[in-house]
Amino acid sequence: MLSSGKRLFSALLHVQKRPCQPSRAMRLVQFQTPHLEEPHLGLESGIGGGVVDLNTFDPTLPKTMLQFLEQGETTLSVARRALATQLPVLPRSQVTFLAPVTRPDKVVCVGMNYADHCKEQNVRVPKEPIIFSKFSSSIVGPYDEIILPPESEEVDWEVELAVIIGKKGKHIKATDAMAHVAGFTVAHDVSARDWQMRRNGKQWLLGKTFDTFCPLGPALVTRDSITDPHNLKICCRVNGEVVQSSSTNQMVFKTEELIAWVSQFVTLYPGDIILTGTPPGVGVFRKPPVFLKKGDEVQCEIEEIGVIVNKVV
């Protein structure tokens, strides 16, 4: 079973679509190729597929996801037209995927937001969301390396569903929250447990925000392309072995509640990212604890969204 899982991920990463119409789900990406002077926006033609260059389709489109989201319906309508048009697809082997969003105003994170994760820690389910953050400088692409910092000996894995904001808002009602969501992506909330749990007054920030500690991707899958964001299989593999396996239906506070809660305190802007918590199976709560080491490969996967694969160096 382990080897079949490895073959599945290998197949996902190496599939190359023929030039044809992309899948009907809108999967927005930022990418580079050796022939482009700067990053471009694109559409991933299904999980593991190639990329349609949106900036070639319409040269007036911005070249960053942040600017794309800020323009709202204007740019989304162009992407929809591209999705409905038969366009050439760049083979995946010729493309370098970047994080779907880079340099957001903020990365908001939620702690202990899976009921089964609370159970593994033997703690009560929170009565209100536990909020912390990462700096945007921690963001890297879906296949980039995770760098082990010399300051930590307890680097851990956490697969998470990430919400990407598409519309500015403050004091957003839960009933209106989904109108502020651009889409979803896969996140890896890499965590230095020694700094999170014992150092720096036990404040979480430093342990969560080392460089490369927030791989994202591979695509921003628009909210209307997801069947139900709160009923998706979510898992993490380390060197091919399943270490986390759950469902987003275990989330204590759903996307709408999180947006309503966070927007009481801060204005949410297009491109802001909310990491919604992790399921059980993290290394620190294993007996004995297990931490990432040089040479490990971490694969984070969420149903309907895709797989990110990051080598530890």
PDB file of C-alpha atoms in Angstrom:
ATOM      1  CA  MET A   1       0.000   0.000   0.000  1.00  0.00           C
ATOM      2  CA  LEU A   2       2.885   2.318   0.787  1.00  0.00           C
ATOM      3  CA  SER A   3       4.474   1.824  -2.618  1.00  0.00           C
ATOM      4  CA  SER A   4       1.136   2.358  -4.394  1.00  0.00           C
ATOM      5  CA  GLY A   5       0.740   5.665  -2.544  1.00  0.00           C
ATOM      6  CA  LYS A   6       4.177   6.741  -3.752  1.00  0.00           C
ATOM      7  CA  ARG A   7       3.280   5.791  -7.316  1.00  0.00           C
ATOM      8  CA  LEU A   8       0.056   7.810  -7.083  1.00  0.00           C
ATOM      9  CA  PHE A   9       1.891  10.959  -6.017  1.00  0.00           C
ATOM     10  CA  SER A  10       4.574  10.398  -8.652  1.00  0.00           C
ATOM     11  CA  ALA A  11       1.883  10.100 -11.301  1.00  0.00           C
ATOM     12  CA  LEU A  12       0.174  13.275 -10.111  1.00  0.00           C
ATOM     13  CA  LEU A  13       3.391  15.228 -10.326  1.00  0.00           C
ATOM     14  CA  HIS A  14       4.429  14.011 -13.756  1.00  0.00           C
ATOM     15  CA  VAL A  15       1.138  13.970 -15.657  1.00  0.00           C
ATOM     16  CA  GLN A  16       1.298  16.233 -18.701  1.00  0.00           C
ATOM     17  CA  LYS A  17      -1.913  17.293 -20.376  1.00  0.00           C
ATOM     18  CA  ARG A  18      -2.196  17.420 -24.141  1.00  0.00           C
ATOM     19  CA  PRO A  19      -3.109  20.852 -25.562  1.00  0.00           C
ATOM     20  CA  CYS A  20      -6.819  20.793 -24.912  1.00  0.00           C
ATOM     21  CA  GLN A  21      -9.567  22.471 -22.971  1.00  0.00           C
ATOM     22  CA  PRO A  22      -8.713  22.631 -19.231  1.00  0.00           C
ATOM     23  CA  SER A  23     -10.925  21.060 -16.593  1.00  0.00           C
ATOM     24  CA  ARG A  24     -14.056  23.025 -15.694  1.00  0.00           C
ATOM     25  CA  ALA A  25     -12.782  23.742 -12.182  1.00  0.00           C
ATOM     26  CA  MET A  26     -10.943  27.049 -12.020  1.00  0.00           C
ATOM     27  CA  ARG A  27      -7.445  26.397 -10.674  1.00  0.00           C
ATOM     28  CA  LEU A  28      -5.486  29.667 -10.678  1.00  0.00           C
ATOM     29  CA  VAL A  29      -1.690  29.497 -10.407  1.00  0.00           C
ATOM     30  CA  GLN A  30       1.395  31.692 -10.443  1.00  0.00           C
ATOM     31  CA  PHE A  31       4.203  30.191 -12.495  1.00  0.00           C
ATOM     32  CA  GLN A  32       7.476  30.784 -14.289  1.00  0.00           C
ATOM     33  CA  THR A  33       9.181  29.215 -17.274  1.00  0.00           C
ATOM     34  CA  PRO A  34      12.771  29.604 -18.527  1.00  0.00           C
ATOM     35  CA  HIS A  35      11.442  31.749 -21.403  1.00  0.00           C
ATOM     36  CA  LEU A  36       9.516  34.257 -19.268  1.00  0.00           C
ATOM     37  CA  GLU A  37      11.260  37.279 -17.777  1.00  0.00           C
ATOM     38  CA  GLU A  38       8.801  37.447 -14.859  1.00  0.00           C
ATOM     39  CA  PRO A  39       6.104  35.296 -13.219  1.00  0.00           C
ATOM     40  CA  HIS A  40       2.789  34.864 -15.010  1.00  0.00           C
ATOM     41  CA  LEU A  41      -0.731  33.898 -14.016  1.00  0.00           C
ATOM     42  CA  GLY A  42      -2.192  30.695 -15.331  1.00  0.00           C
ATOM     43  CA  LEU A  43      -4.865  28.034 -15.126  1.00  0.00           C
ATOM     44  CA  GLU A  44      -3.820  24.553 -14.055  1.00  0.00           C
ATOM     45  CA  SER A  45      -5.623  22.062 -16.296  1.00  0.00           C
ATOM     46  CA  GLY A  46      -6.694  19.727 -13.525  1.00  0.00           C
ATOM     47  CA  ILE A  47      -4.726  18.196 -10.656  1.00  0.00           C
ATOM     48  CA  GLY A  48      -1.318  17.265 -11.986  1.00  0.00           C
ATOM     49  CA  GLY A  49      -1.973  18.912 -15.338  1.00  0.00           C
ATOM     50  CA  GLY A  50      -0.214  21.523 -17.418  1.00  0.00           C
ATOM     51  CA  VAL A  51      -0.790  25.272 -17.397  1.00  0.00           C
ATOM     52  CA  VAL A  52      -2.634  27.738 -19.629  1.00  0.00           C
ATOM     53  CA  ASP A  53      -0.861  31.119 -19.672  1.00  0.00           C
ATOM     54  CA  LEU A  54      -3.519  33.721 -18.819  1.00  0.00           C
ATOM     55  CA  ASN A  55      -1.196  36.624 -19.557  1.00  0.00           C
ATOM     56  CA  THR A  56      -0.754  35.350 -23.105  1.00  0.00           C
ATOM     57  CA  PHE A  57      -4.507  34.904 -23.449  1.00  0.00           C
ATOM     58  CA  ASP A  58      -5.048  38.511 -22.299  1.00  0.00           C
ATOM     59  CA  PRO A  59      -1.910  40.677 -21.987  1.00  0.00           C
ATOM     60  CA  THR A  60      -3.868  43.315 -20.042  1.00  0.00           C
ATOM     61  CA  LEU A  61      -4.230  40.991 -17.051  1.00  0.00           C
ATOM     62  CA  PRO A  62      -1.968  41.654 -14.054  1.00  0.00           C
ATOM     63  CA  LYS A  63       0.916  39.243 -13.578  1.00  0.00           C
ATOM     64  CA  THR A  64       0.486  38.663  -9.838  1.00  0.00           C
ATOM     65  CA  MET A  65      -2.359  36.921  -8.035  1.00  0.00           C
ATOM     66  CA  LEU A  66      -2.605  39.763  -5.531  1.00  0.00           C
ATOM     67  CA  GLN A  67      -3.362  42.299  -8.265  1.00  0.00           C
ATOM     68  CA  PHE A  68      -5.636  39.796  -9.999  1.00  0.00           C
ATOM     69  CA  LEU A  69      -7.726  39.363  -6.836  1.00  0.00           C
ATOM     70  CA  GLU A  70      -7.814  43.093  -6.138  1.00  0.00           C
ATOM     71  CA  GLN A  71      -9.530  43.669  -9.490  1.00  0.00           C
ATOM     72  CA  GLY A  72     -12.273  41.224  -8.543  1.00  0.00           C
ATOM     73  CA  GLU A  73     -14.925  40.315 -11.080  1.00  0.00           C
ATOM     74  CA  THR A  74     -13.165  42.143 -13.915  1.00  0.00           C
ATOM     75  CA  THR A  75     -10.238  39.733 -13.970  1.00  0.00           C
ATOM     76  CA  LEU A  76     -12.233  36.675 -12.913  1.00  0.00           C
ATOM     77  CA  SER A  77     -14.469  37.078 -15.970  1.00  0.00           C
ATOM     78  CA  VAL A  78     -11.365  36.966 -18.198  1.00  0.00           C
ATOM     79  CA  ALA A  79     -10.223  33.762 -16.479  1.00  0.00           C
ATOM     80  CA  ARG A  80     -13.668  32.240 -17.031  1.00  0.00           C
ATOM     81  CA  ARG A  81     -13.459  33.028 -20.743  1.00  0.00           C
ATOM     82  CA  ALA A  82     -10.040  31.395 -20.897  1.00  0.00           C
ATOM     83  CA  LEU A  83     -11.418  28.343 -19.086  1.00  0.00           C
ATOM     84  CA  ALA A  84     -14.150  27.984 -21.698  1.00  0.00           C
ATOM     85  CA  THR A  85     -11.748  28.374 -24.636  1.00  0.00           C
ATOM     86  CA  GLN A  86      -9.589  25.676 -26.174  1.00  0.00           C
ATOM     87  CA  LEU A  87      -6.083  26.961 -25.508  1.00  0.00           C
ATOM     88  CA  PRO A  88      -2.560  25.505 -25.690  1.00  0.00           C
ATOM     89  CA  VAL A  89      -1.339  23.971 -22.449  1.00  0.00           C
ATOM     90  CA  LEU A  90       2.250  24.298 -21.284  1.00  0.00           C
ATOM     91  CA  PRO A  91       3.535  20.858 -20.193  1.00  0.00           C
ATOM     92  CA  ARG A  92       4.032  20.618 -16.462  1.00  0.00           C
ATOM     93  CA  SER A  93       7.671  19.683 -16.958  1.00  0.00           C
ATOM     94  CA  GLN A  94       8.322  23.130 -18.464  1.00  0.00           C
ATOM     95  CA  VAL A  95       6.713  25.090 -15.636  1.00  0.00           C
ATOM     96  CA  THR A  96       7.940  26.147 -12.188  1.00  0.00           C
ATOM     97  CA  PHE A  97       4.985  26.587  -9.854  1.00  0.00           C
ATOM     98  CA  LEU A  98       5.122  29.467  -7.385  1.00  0.00           C
ATOM     99  CA  ALA A  99       2.871  29.839  -4.343  1.00  0.00           C
ATOM    100  CA  PRO A 100      -0.579  30.850  -5.643  1.00  0.00           C
ATOM    101  CA  VAL A 101      -0.340  34.021  -3.539  1.00  0.00           C
ATOM    102  CA  THR A 102       2.886  35.792  -2.595  1.00  0.00           C
ATOM    103  CA  ARG A 103       3.401  38.838  -0.368  1.00  0.00           C
ATOM    104  CA  PRO A 104      -0.123  38.962   1.115  1.00  0.00           C
ATOM    105  CA  ASP A 105      -0.920  41.619   3.688  1.00  0.00           C
ATOM    106  CA  LYS A 106      -1.302  38.923   6.324  1.00  0.00           C
ATOM    107  CA  VAL A 107      -1.220  35.185   6.989  1.00  0.00           C
ATOM    108  CA  VAL A 108      -3.716  34.347   9.741  1.00  0.00           C
ATOM    109  CA  CYS A 109      -3.510  30.929  11.417  1.00  0.00           C
ATOM    110  CA  VAL A 110      -5.909  29.003  13.639  1.00  0.00           C
ATOM    111  CA  GLY A 111      -4.772  26.692  16.437  1.00  0.00           C
ATOM    112  CA  MET A 112      -6.500  23.546  17.687  1.00  0.00           C
ATOM    113  CA  ASN A 113      -9.294  23.783  15.138  1.00  0.00           C
ATOM    114  CA  TYR A 114      -9.840  20.048  14.546  1.00  0.00           C
ATOM    115  CA  ALA A 115     -11.850  18.115  17.112  1.00  0.00           C
ATOM    116  CA  ASP A 116      -9.713  15.002  16.575  1.00  0.00           C
ATOM    117  CA  HIS A 117      -6.507  17.048  16.968  1.00  0.00           C
ATOM    118  CA  CYS A 118      -7.781  18.361  20.315  1.00  0.00           C
ATOM    119  CA  LYS A 119      -8.476  14.778  21.364  1.00  0.00           C
ATOM    120  CA  GLU A 120      -4.913  13.645  20.607  1.00  0.00           C
ATOM    121  CA  GLN A 121      -3.611  16.460  22.852  1.00  0.00           C
ATOM    122  CA  ASN A 122      -6.143  15.645  25.575  1.00  0.00           C
ATOM    123  CA  VAL A 123      -7.375  19.243  25.621  1.00  0.00           C
ATOM    124  CA  ARG A 124     -10.858  20.694  25.455  1.00  0.00           C
ATOM    125  CA  VAL A 125     -12.243  21.937  22.164  1.00  0.00           C
ATOM    126  CA  PRO A 126     -11.809  25.752  22.149  1.00  0.00           C
ATOM    127  CA  LYS A 127     -14.882  27.895  22.715  1.00  0.00           C
ATOM    128  CA  GLU A 128     -13.540  30.578  20.385  1.00  0.00           C
ATOM    129  CA  PRO A 129     -10.914  30.509  17.625  1.00  0.00           C
ATOM    130  CA  ILE A 130      -7.263  30.558  18.730  1.00  0.00           C
ATOM    131  CA  ILE A 131      -5.512  32.978  16.393  1.00  0.00           C
ATOM    132  CA  PHE A 132      -1.821  33.431  15.623  1.00  0.00           C
ATOM    133  CA  SER A 133       0.107  34.358  12.492  1.00  0.00           C
ATOM    134  CA  LYS A 134       3.014  33.729  10.177  1.00  0.00           C
ATOM    135  CA  PHE A 135       4.958  36.402   8.339  1.00  0.00           C
ATOM    136  CA  SER A 136       4.433  36.395   4.577  1.00  0.00           C
ATOM    137  CA  SER A 137       8.193  35.882   4.167  1.00  0.00           C
ATOM    138  CA  SER A 138       7.651  32.266   5.273  1.00  0.00           C
ATOM    139  CA  ILE A 139       5.689  31.493   2.072  1.00  0.00           C
ATOM    140  CA  VAL A 140       7.284  29.261  -0.560  1.00  0.00           C
ATOM    141  CA  GLY A 141       5.991  27.359  -3.558  1.00  0.00           C
ATOM    142  CA  PRO A 142       4.289  23.971  -3.638  1.00  0.00           C
ATOM    143  CA  TYR A 143       7.463  22.072  -4.600  1.00  0.00           C
ATOM    144  CA  ASP A 144      10.102  24.249  -2.952  1.00  0.00           C
ATOM    145  CA  GLU A 145      12.469  23.055  -0.237  1.00  0.00           C
ATOM    146  CA  ILE A 146      11.853  23.410   3.490  1.00  0.00           C
ATOM    147  CA  ILE A 147      15.046  24.625   5.134  1.00  0.00           C
ATOM    148  CA  LEU A 148      15.762  23.256   8.598  1.00  0.00           C
ATOM    149  CA  PRO A 149      16.908  26.245  10.691  1.00  0.00           C
ATOM    150  CA  PRO A 150      20.005  25.668  12.827  1.00  0.00           C
ATOM    151  CA  GLU A 151      18.137  27.323  15.713  1.00  0.00           C
ATOM    152  CA  SER A 152      15.638  24.442  16.012  1.00  0.00           C
ATOM    153  CA  GLU A 153      15.875  20.677  16.517  1.00  0.00           C
ATOM    154  CA  GLU A 154      12.114  20.028  16.598  1.00  0.00           C
ATOM    155  CA  VAL A 155      10.647  20.898  13.207  1.00  0.00           C
ATOM    156  CA  ASP A 156       7.225  19.350  12.677  1.00  0.00           C
ATOM    157  CA  TRP A 157       4.618  18.936   9.916  1.00  0.00           C
ATOM    158  CA  GLU A 158       1.005  20.209   9.753  1.00  0.00           C
ATOM    159  CA  VAL A 159      -1.196  19.874   6.660  1.00  0.00           C
ATOM    160  CA  GLU A 160      -3.905  22.568   6.499  1.00  0.00           C
ATOM    161  CA  LEU A 161      -6.704  23.873   4.316  1.00  0.00           C
ATOM    162  CA  ALA A 162      -5.958  27.509   3.454  1.00  0.00           C
ATOM    163  CA  VAL A 163      -8.636  30.075   2.647  1.00  0.00           C
ATOM    164  CA  ILE A 164      -7.665  32.913   0.315  1.00  0.00           C
ATOM    165  CA  ILE A 165      -9.590  36.156   0.667  1.00  0.00           C
ATOM    166  CA  GLY A 166     -10.870  37.780  -2.517  1.00  0.00           C
ATOM    167  CA  LYS A 167     -12.821  40.776  -1.265  1.00  0.00           C
ATOM    168  CA  LYS A 168     -11.937  43.419   1.338  1.00  0.00           C
ATOM    169  CA  GLY A 169     -14.034  43.454   4.493  1.00  0.00           C
ATOM    170  CA  LYS A 170     -14.302  44.377   8.171  1.00  0.00           C
ATOM    171  CA  HIS A 171     -16.898  43.141  10.680  1.00  0.00           C
ATOM    172  CA  ILE A 172     -18.049  40.567   8.136  1.00  0.00           C
ATOM    173  CA  LYS A 173     -21.120  38.563   9.106  1.00  0.00           C
ATOM    174  CA  ALA A 174     -20.801  34.794   8.943  1.00  0.00           C
ATOM    175  CA  THR A 175     -23.750  34.698   6.527  1.00  0.00           C
ATOM    176  CA  ASP A 176     -21.838  36.986   4.144  1.00  0.00           C
ATOM    177  CA  ALA A 177     -18.387  35.473   4.648  1.00  0.00           C
ATOM    178  CA  MET A 178     -18.203  33.200   1.607  1.00  0.00           C
ATOM    179  CA  ALA A 179     -18.707  36.201  -0.679  1.00  0.00           C
ATOM    180  CA  HIS A 180     -15.296  37.380   0.585  1.00  0.00           C
ATOM    181  CA  VAL A 181     -13.542  34.091  -0.292  1.00  0.00           C
ATOM    182  CA  ALA A 182     -11.646  33.801  -3.581  1.00  0.00           C
ATOM    183  CA  GLY A 183     -10.845  30.144  -3.071  1.00  0.00           C
ATOM    184  CA  PHE A 184      -8.838  27.489  -1.283  1.00  0.00           C
ATOM    185  CA  THR A 185      -5.386  25.944  -1.464  1.00  0.00           C
ATOM    186  CA  VAL A 186      -3.196  23.408   0.355  1.00  0.00           C
ATOM    187  CA  ALA A 187      -0.903  24.742   3.092  1.00  0.00           C
ATOM    188  CA  HIS A 188       1.871  23.206   5.152  1.00  0.00           C
ATOM    189  CA  ASP A 189       2.149  24.951   8.517  1.00  0.00           C
ATOM    190  CA  VAL A 190       5.732  23.904   9.283  1.00  0.00           C
ATOM    191  CA  SER A 191       6.374  24.379  13.013  1.00  0.00           C
ATOM    192  CA  ALA A 192       9.486  24.548  15.203  1.00  0.00           C
ATOM    193  CA  ARG A 193       8.019  23.038  18.368  1.00  0.00           C
ATOM    194  CA  ASP A 194      10.876  24.018  20.682  1.00  0.00           C
ATOM    195  CA  TRP A 195      10.322  27.682  19.842  1.00  0.00           C
ATOM    196  CA  GLN A 196       6.535  27.330  19.835  1.00  0.00           C
ATOM    197  CA  MET A 197       6.182  25.468  23.122  1.00  0.00           C
ATOM    198  CA  ARG A 198       9.170  26.402  25.302  1.00  0.00           C
ATOM    199  CA  ARG A 199      11.061  29.407  23.960  1.00  0.00           C
ATOM    200  CA  ASN A 200      10.103  33.077  23.529  1.00  0.00           C
ATOM    201  CA  GLY A 201       7.654  33.048  26.448  1.00  0.00           C
ATOM    202  CA  LYS A 202       5.735  30.217  24.730  1.00  0.00           C
ATOM    203  CA  GLN A 203       4.335  32.643  22.185  1.00  0.00           C
ATOM    204  CA  TRP A 204       3.789  30.768  18.931  1.00  0.00           C
ATOM    205  CA  LEU A 205       4.927  33.303  16.338  1.00  0.00           C
ATOM    206  CA  LEU A 206       8.676  32.617  16.093  1.00  0.00           C
ATOM    207  CA  GLY A 207       8.211  28.850  16.002  1.00  0.00           C
ATOM    208  CA  LYS A 208       5.814  29.216  13.094  1.00  0.00           C
ATOM    209  CA  THR A 209       7.458  31.766  10.871  1.00  0.00           C
ATOM    210  CA  PHE A 210      10.999  30.725   9.967  1.00  0.00           C
ATOM    211  CA  ASP A 211      11.768  31.180   6.266  1.00  0.00           C
ATOM    212  CA  THR A 212      10.198  28.398   4.107  1.00  0.00           C
ATOM    213  CA  PHE A 213       7.751  27.434   6.885  1.00  0.00           C
ATOM    214  CA  CYS A 214       4.633  28.042   4.753  1.00  0.00           C
ATOM    215  CA  PRO A 215       4.570  26.039   1.502  1.00  0.00           C
ATOM    216  CA  LEU A 216       1.368  26.763  -0.453  1.00  0.00           C
ATOM    217  CA  GLY A 217      -0.299  25.501  -3.597  1.00  0.00           C
ATOM    218  CA  PRO A 218      -0.332  24.186  -6.119  1.00  0.00           C
ATOM    219  CA  ALA A 219      -3.382  26.251  -7.154  1.00  0.00           C
ATOM    220  CA  LEU A 220      -5.977  28.639  -5.842  1.00  0.00           C
ATOM    221  CA  VAL A 221      -9.130  26.612  -6.491  1.00  0.00           C
ATOM    222  CA  THR A 222     -12.060  29.012  -6.630  1.00  0.00           C
ATOM    223  CA  ARG A 223     -14.807  28.543  -4.077  1.00  0.00           C
ATOM    224  CA  ASP A 224     -17.396  27.627  -6.737  1.00  0.00           C
ATOM    225  CA  SER A 225     -15.111  24.803  -7.921  1.00  0.00           C
ATOM    226  CA  ILE A 226     -15.122  23.035  -4.526  1.00  0.00           C
ATOM    227  CA  THR A 227     -18.032  20.730  -3.722  1.00  0.00           C
ATOM    228  CA  ASP A 228     -17.903  21.395   0.035  1.00  0.00           C
ATOM    229  CA  PRO A 229     -14.764  22.847   1.664  1.00  0.00           C
ATOM    230  CA  HIS A 230     -15.860  21.392   4.994  1.00  0.00           C
ATOM    231  CA  ASN A 231     -16.078  17.807   3.798  1.00  0.00           C
ATOM    232  CA  LEU A 232     -12.742  17.120   2.110  1.00  0.00           C
ATOM    233  CA  LYS A 233     -10.226  14.361   2.799  1.00  0.00           C
ATOM    234  CA  ILE A 234      -6.980  15.822   4.135  1.00  0.00           C
ATOM    235  CA  CYS A 235      -3.726  13.974   4.675  1.00  0.00           C
ATOM    236  CA  CYS A 236       0.020  14.312   5.120  1.00  0.00           C
ATOM    237  CA  ARG A 237       2.732  11.805   4.210  1.00  0.00           C
ATOM    238  CA  VAL A 238       6.341  11.841   5.328  1.00  0.00           C
ATOM    239  CA  ASN A 239       8.611   9.728   3.095  1.00  0.00           C
ATOM    240  CA  GLY A 240       5.494   8.056   1.694  1.00  0.00           C
ATOM    241  CA  GLU A 241       4.080   7.052   5.089  1.00  0.00           C
ATOM    242  CA  VAL A 242       0.688   8.478   6.069  1.00  0.00           C
ATOM    243  CA  VAL A 243       1.097  10.505   9.261  1.00  0.00           C
ATOM    244  CA  GLN A 244      -2.099  12.577   9.164  1.00  0.00           C
ATOM    245  CA  SER A 245      -5.429  11.471   7.723  1.00  0.00           C
ATOM    246  CA  SER A 246      -8.751  13.131   8.498  1.00  0.00           C
ATOM    247  CA  SER A 247     -11.502  15.261   6.976  1.00  0.00           C
ATOM    248  CA  THR A 248     -12.191  18.962   7.054  1.00  0.00           C
ATOM    249  CA  ASN A 249     -15.548  18.031   8.588  1.00  0.00           C
ATOM    250  CA  GLN A 250     -13.579  17.818  11.840  1.00  0.00           C
ATOM    251  CA  MET A 251     -12.995  21.576  11.829  1.00  0.00           C
ATOM    252  CA  VAL A 252     -14.385  23.173  14.987  1.00  0.00           C
ATOM    253  CA  PHE A 253     -14.829  26.612  13.421  1.00  0.00           C
ATOM    254  CA  LYS A 254     -15.704  26.618   9.725  1.00  0.00           C
ATOM    255  CA  THR A 255     -14.558  29.151   7.152  1.00  0.00           C
ATOM    256  CA  GLU A 256     -17.533  31.468   7.698  1.00  0.00           C
ATOM    257  CA  GLU A 257     -17.045  31.584  11.467  1.00  0.00           C
ATOM    258  CA  LEU A 258     -13.309  32.199  11.134  1.00  0.00           C
ATOM    259  CA  ILE A 259     -13.766  35.100   8.730  1.00  0.00           C
ATOM    260  CA  ALA A 260     -16.428  36.662  10.959  1.00  0.00           C
ATOM    261  CA  TRP A 261     -14.201  36.243  14.019  1.00  0.00           C
ATOM    262  CA  VAL A 262     -10.964  37.548  12.528  1.00  0.00           C
ATOM    263  CA  SER A 263     -12.606  40.487  10.755  1.00  0.00           C
ATOM    264  CA  GLN A 264     -13.766  41.857  14.112  1.00  0.00           C
ATOM    265  CA  PHE A 265     -10.136  42.729  14.816  1.00  0.00           C
ATOM    266  CA  VAL A 266      -8.522  43.391  11.429  1.00  0.00           C
ATOM    267  CA  THR A 267      -9.568  44.362   7.939  1.00  0.00           C
ATOM    268  CA  LEU A 268      -9.235  41.456   5.543  1.00  0.00           C
ATOM    269  CA  TYR A 269      -7.754  42.283   2.132  1.00  0.00           C
ATOM    270  CA  PRO A 270      -7.681  40.405  -1.178  1.00  0.00           C
ATOM    271  CA  GLY A 271      -4.868  37.870  -1.035  1.00  0.00           C
ATOM    272  CA  ASP A 272      -4.938  37.465   2.742  1.00  0.00           C
ATOM    273  CA  ILE A 273      -4.535  33.821   3.725  1.00  0.00           C
ATOM    274  CA  ILE A 274      -6.223  31.982   6.581  1.00  0.00           C
ATOM    275  CA  LEU A 275      -4.722  28.627   7.609  1.00  0.00           C
ATOM    276  CA  THR A 276      -7.618  26.765   9.201  1.00  0.00           C
ATOM    277  CA  GLY A 277      -5.846  24.294  11.496  1.00  0.00           C
ATOM    278  CA  THR A 278      -4.462  20.770  11.279  1.00  0.00           C
ATOM    279  CA  PRO A 279      -5.790  17.266  11.996  1.00  0.00           C
ATOM    280  CA  PRO A 280      -4.134  14.772  14.385  1.00  0.00           C
ATOM    281  CA  GLY A 281      -0.904  12.928  13.662  1.00  0.00           C
ATOM    282  CA  VAL A 282       1.698  15.656  14.085  1.00  0.00           C
ATOM    283  CA  GLY A 283       5.154  14.567  15.188  1.00  0.00           C
ATOM    284  CA  VAL A 284       5.344  16.298  18.552  1.00  0.00           C
ATOM    285  CA  PHE A 285       2.493  14.246  20.056  1.00  0.00           C
ATOM    286  CA  ARG A 286       3.832  10.882  18.929  1.00  0.00           C
ATOM    287  CA  LYS A 287       5.416   8.579  21.499  1.00  0.00           C
ATOM    288  CA  PRO A 288       8.291   9.124  21.224  1.00  0.00           C
ATOM    289  CA  PRO A 289       8.056  12.442  19.343  1.00  0.00           C
ATOM    290  CA  VAL A 290       9.205  12.441  15.708  1.00  0.00           C
ATOM    291  CA  PHE A 291      10.594  15.494  13.924  1.00  0.00           C
ATOM    292  CA  LEU A 292      11.634  16.271  10.360  1.00  0.00           C
ATOM    293  CA  LYS A 293      15.221  15.662   9.341  1.00  0.00           C
ATOM    294  CA  LYS A 294      17.367  16.450   6.339  1.00  0.00           C
ATOM    295  CA  GLY A 295      16.376  14.366   3.334  1.00  0.00           C
ATOM    296  CA  ASP A 296      12.739  13.860   4.357  1.00  0.00           C
ATOM    297  CA  GLU A 297       9.982  14.504   1.824  1.00  0.00           C
ATOM    298  CA  VAL A 298       6.612  15.825   3.001  1.00  0.00           C
ATOM    299  CA  GLN A 299       3.503  15.466   0.854  1.00  0.00           C
ATOM    300  CA  CYS A 300       0.373  17.399   1.873  1.00  0.00           C
ATOM    301  CA  GLU A 301      -2.840  16.585   0.030  1.00  0.00           C
ATOM    302  CA  ILE A 302      -6.427  17.820   0.144  1.00  0.00           C
ATOM    303  CA  GLU A 303      -9.196  16.279  -1.912  1.00  0.00           C
ATOM    304  CA  GLU A 304     -10.260  18.362  -4.953  1.00  0.00           C
ATOM    305  CA  ILE A 305      -7.405  20.806  -4.380  1.00  0.00           C
ATOM    306  CA  GLY A 306      -4.209  18.866  -4.968  1.00  0.00           C
ATOM    307  CA  VAL A 307      -0.826  17.846  -3.573  1.00  0.00           C
ATOM    308  CA  ILE A 308       2.227  19.833  -2.513  1.00  0.00           C
ATOM    309  CA  VAL A 309       5.570  18.067  -2.126  1.00  0.00           C
ATOM    310  CA  ASN A 310       8.456  19.619  -0.193  1.00  0.00           C
ATOM    311  CA  LYS A 311      11.917  18.212   0.389  1.00  0.00           C
ATOM    312  CA  VAL A 312      13.549  18.962   3.740  1.00  0.00           C
ATOM    313  CA  VAL A 313      17.109  20.283   3.454  1.00  0.00           C
TER     314      VAL A 313
END
